[in-house]
PDB file of C-alpha atoms in Angstrom:
ATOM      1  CA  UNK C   1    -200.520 -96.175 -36.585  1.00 92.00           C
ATOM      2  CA  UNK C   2    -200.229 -92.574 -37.786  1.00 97.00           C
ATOM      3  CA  UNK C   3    -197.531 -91.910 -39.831  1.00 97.00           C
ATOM      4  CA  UNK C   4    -195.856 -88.638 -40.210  1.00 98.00           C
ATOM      5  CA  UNK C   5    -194.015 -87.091 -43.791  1.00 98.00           C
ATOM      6  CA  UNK C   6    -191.728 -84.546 -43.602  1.00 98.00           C
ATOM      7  CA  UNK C   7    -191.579 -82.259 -46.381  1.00 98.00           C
ATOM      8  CA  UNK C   8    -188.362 -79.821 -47.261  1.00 97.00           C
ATOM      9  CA  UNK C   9    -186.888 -77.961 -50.303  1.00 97.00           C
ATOM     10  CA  UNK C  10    -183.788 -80.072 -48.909  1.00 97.00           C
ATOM     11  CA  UNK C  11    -183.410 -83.624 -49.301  1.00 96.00           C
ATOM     12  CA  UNK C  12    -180.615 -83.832 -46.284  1.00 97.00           C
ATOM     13  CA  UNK C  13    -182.798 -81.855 -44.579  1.00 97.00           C
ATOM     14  CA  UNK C  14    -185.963 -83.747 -44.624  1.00 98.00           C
ATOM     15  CA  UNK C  15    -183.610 -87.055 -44.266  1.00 98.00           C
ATOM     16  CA  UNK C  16    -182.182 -85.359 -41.211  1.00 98.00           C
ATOM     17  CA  UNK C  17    -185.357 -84.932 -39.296  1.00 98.00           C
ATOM     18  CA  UNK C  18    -186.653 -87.965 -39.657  1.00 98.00           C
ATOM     19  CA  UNK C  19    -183.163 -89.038 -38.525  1.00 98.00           C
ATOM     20  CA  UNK C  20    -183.675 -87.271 -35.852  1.00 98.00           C
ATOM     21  CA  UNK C  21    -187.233 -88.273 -34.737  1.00 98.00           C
ATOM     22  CA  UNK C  22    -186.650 -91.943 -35.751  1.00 97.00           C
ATOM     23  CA  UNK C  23    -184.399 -92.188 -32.415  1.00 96.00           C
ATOM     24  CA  UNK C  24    -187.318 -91.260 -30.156  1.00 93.00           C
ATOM     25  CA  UNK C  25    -190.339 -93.114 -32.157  1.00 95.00           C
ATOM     26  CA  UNK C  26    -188.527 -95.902 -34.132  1.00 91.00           C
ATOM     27  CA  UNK C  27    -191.560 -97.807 -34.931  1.00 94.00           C
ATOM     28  CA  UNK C  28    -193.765 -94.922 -36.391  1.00 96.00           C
ATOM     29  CA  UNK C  29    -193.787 -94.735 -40.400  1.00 97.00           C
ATOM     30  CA  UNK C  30    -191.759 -91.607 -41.077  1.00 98.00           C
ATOM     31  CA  UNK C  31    -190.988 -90.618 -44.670  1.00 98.00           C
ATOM     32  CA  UNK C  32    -188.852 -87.685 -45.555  1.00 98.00           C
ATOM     33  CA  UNK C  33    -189.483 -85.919 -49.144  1.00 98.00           C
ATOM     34  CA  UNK C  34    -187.084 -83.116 -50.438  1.00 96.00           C
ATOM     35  CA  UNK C  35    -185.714 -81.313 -53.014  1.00 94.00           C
ATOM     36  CA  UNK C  36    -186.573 -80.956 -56.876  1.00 93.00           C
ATOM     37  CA  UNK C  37    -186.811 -83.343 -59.724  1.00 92.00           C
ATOM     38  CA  UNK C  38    -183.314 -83.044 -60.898  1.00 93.00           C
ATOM     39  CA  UNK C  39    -182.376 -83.274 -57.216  1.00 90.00           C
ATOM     40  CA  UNK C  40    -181.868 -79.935 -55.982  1.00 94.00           C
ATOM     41  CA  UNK C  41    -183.506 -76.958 -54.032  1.00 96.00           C
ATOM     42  CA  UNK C  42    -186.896 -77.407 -54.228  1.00 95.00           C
ATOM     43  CA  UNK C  43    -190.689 -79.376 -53.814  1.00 96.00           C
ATOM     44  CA  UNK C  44    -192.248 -81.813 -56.044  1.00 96.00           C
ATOM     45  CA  UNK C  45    -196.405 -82.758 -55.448  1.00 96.00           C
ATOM     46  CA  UNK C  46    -195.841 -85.947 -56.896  1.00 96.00           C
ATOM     47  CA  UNK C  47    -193.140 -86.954 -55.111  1.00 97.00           C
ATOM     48  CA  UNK C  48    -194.872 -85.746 -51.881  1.00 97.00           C
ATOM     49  CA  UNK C  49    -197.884 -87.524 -53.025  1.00 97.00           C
ATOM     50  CA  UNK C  50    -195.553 -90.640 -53.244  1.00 97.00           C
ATOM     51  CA  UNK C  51    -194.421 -89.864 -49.838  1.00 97.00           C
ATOM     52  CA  UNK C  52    -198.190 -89.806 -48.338  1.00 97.00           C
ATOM     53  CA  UNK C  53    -199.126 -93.441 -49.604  1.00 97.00           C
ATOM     54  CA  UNK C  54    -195.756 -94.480 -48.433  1.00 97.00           C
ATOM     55  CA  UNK C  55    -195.965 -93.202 -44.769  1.00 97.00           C
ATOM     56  CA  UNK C  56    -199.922 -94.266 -44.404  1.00 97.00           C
ATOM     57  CA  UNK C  57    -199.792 -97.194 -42.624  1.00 91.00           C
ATOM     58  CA  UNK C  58    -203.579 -97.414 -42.322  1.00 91.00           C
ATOM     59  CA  UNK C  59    -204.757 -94.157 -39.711  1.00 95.00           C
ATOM     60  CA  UNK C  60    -203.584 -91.065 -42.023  1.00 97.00           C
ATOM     61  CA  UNK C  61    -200.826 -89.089 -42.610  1.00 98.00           C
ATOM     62  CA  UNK C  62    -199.774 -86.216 -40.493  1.00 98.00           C
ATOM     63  CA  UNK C  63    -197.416 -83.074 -43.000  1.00 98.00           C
ATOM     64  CA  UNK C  64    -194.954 -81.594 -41.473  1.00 98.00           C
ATOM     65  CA  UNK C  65    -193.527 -78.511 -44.139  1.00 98.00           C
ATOM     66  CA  UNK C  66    -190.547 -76.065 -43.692  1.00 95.00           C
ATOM     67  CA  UNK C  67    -191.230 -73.238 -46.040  1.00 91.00           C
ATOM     68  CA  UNK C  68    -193.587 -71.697 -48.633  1.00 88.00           C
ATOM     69  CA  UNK C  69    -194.341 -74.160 -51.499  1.00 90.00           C
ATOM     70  CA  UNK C  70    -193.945 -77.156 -49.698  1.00 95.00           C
ATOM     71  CA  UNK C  71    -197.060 -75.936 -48.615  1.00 96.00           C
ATOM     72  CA  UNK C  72    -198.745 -75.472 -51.711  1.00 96.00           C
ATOM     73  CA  UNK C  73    -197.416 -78.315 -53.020  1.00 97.00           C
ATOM     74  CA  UNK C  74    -197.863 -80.586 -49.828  1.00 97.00           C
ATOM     75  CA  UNK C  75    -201.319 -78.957 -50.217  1.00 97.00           C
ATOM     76  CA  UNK C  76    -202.220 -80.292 -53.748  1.00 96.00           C
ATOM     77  CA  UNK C  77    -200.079 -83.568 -52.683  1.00 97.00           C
ATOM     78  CA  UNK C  78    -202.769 -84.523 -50.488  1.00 96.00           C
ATOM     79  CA  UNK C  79    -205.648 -83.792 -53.103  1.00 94.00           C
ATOM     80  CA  UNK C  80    -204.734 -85.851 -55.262  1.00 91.00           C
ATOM     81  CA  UNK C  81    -203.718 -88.326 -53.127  1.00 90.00           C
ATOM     82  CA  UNK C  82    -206.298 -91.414 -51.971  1.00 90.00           C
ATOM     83  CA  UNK C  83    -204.335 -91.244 -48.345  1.00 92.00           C
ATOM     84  CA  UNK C  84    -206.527 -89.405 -45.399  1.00 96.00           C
ATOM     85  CA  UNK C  85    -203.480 -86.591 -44.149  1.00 98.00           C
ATOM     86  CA  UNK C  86    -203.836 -83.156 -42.655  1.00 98.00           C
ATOM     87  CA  UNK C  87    -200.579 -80.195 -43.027  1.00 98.00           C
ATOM     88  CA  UNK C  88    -199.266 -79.272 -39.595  1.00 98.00           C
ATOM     89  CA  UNK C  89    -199.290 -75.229 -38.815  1.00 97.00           C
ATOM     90  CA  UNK C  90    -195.502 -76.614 -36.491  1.00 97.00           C
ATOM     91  CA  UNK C  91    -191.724 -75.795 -36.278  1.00 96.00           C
ATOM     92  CA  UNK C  92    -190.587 -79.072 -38.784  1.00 97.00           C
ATOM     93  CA  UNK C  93    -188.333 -80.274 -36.720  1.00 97.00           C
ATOM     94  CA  UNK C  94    -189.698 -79.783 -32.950  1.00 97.00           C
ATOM     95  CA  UNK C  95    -193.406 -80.612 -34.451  1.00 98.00           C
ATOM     96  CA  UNK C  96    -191.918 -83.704 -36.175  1.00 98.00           C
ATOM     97  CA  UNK C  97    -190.231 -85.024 -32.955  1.00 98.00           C
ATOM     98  CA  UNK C  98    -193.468 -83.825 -30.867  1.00 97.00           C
ATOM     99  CA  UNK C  99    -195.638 -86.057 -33.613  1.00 98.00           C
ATOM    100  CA  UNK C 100    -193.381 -89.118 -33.796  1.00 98.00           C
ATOM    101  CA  UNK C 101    -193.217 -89.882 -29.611  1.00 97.00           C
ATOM    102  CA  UNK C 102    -197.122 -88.877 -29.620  1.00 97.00           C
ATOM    103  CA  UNK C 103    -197.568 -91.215 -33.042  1.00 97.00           C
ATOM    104  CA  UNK C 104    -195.862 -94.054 -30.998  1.00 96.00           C
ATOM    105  CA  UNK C 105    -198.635 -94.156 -28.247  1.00 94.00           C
ATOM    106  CA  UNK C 106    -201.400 -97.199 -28.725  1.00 90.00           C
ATOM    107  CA  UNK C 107    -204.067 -94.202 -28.070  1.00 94.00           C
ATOM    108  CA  UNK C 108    -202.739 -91.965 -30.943  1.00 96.00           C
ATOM    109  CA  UNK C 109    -205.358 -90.984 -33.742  1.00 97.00           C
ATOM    110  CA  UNK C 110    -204.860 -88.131 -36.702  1.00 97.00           C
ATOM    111  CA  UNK C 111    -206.039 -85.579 -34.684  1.00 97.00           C
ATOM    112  CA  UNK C 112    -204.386 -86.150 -31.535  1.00 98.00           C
ATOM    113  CA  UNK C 113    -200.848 -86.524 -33.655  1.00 98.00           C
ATOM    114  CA  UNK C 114    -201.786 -83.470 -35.536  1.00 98.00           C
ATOM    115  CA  UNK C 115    -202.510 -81.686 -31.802  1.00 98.00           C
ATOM    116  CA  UNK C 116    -199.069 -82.756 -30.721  1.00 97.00           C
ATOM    117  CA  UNK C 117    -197.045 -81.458 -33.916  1.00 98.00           C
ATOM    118  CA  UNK C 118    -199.126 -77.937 -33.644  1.00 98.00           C
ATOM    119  CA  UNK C 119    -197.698 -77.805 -29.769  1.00 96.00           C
ATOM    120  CA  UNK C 120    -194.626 -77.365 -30.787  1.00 96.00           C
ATOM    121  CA  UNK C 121    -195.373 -74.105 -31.766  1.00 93.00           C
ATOM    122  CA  UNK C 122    -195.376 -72.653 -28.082  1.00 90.00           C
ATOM    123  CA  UNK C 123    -192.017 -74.418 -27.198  1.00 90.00           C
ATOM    124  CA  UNK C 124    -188.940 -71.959 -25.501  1.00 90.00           C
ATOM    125  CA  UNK C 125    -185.587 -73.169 -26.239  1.00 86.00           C
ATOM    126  CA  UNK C 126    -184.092 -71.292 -23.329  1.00 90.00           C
TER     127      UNK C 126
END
């Protein structure tokens, strides 16, 4: 099964929407990564790279990022990681939710989870 990692310079925030996307795809591999070292505002590669190998659950990793260098750091994350993952160009929380119910689906591959994040992009909230 895919698995999906959500990356924020928040740790309650990354915690929060996997919360939140856990309650419509409880049995996809969802791993939330935020915040510094010391455990404040910020990103971390290696702790993102952690995040990768932890969410793989065999068919790659899809990246969901909120804001500039977890990018870059998401980025270099998955080069030097051994895990096969792709960064979503999606909202984080409406791409993550999109990715998990999609993820949950026997026919779901990398791609096709990756597809569903990036729809999010289009989505009207009135």
């Amino acid at each position: 099964m895919v698995g999906l990692l959500v990356v924020s310079h928040s740790e309650k925030a990354a915690a929060g929407i996997v919360e939140i996307a856990a309650e419509m795809a409880s049995d996809v591999s969802l791993v939330a990564v935020g915040g510094d070292p010391d455990g404040g505002i910020g990103t971390d590669a290696d702790a993102i790279a952690a995040g990768l190998a932890e969410a793989d659950d065999g068919d790659g990793v899809v990246v969901l990022v909120d804001l500039g260098s977890a990018t870059m750091n998401a980025e270099l994350a998955v080069e030097m990681a051994d895990t096969e993952a792709v960064l979503a160009d999606a909202p984080v929380l409406e791409g993550t939710v999109n990715a998990a119910v999609h993820a949950a689906g026997s026919k779901a591959t990398l791609d096709s989870t990756l597809d569903a994040a990036e729809e999010a992009r289009g989505m009207t909230k009135l």
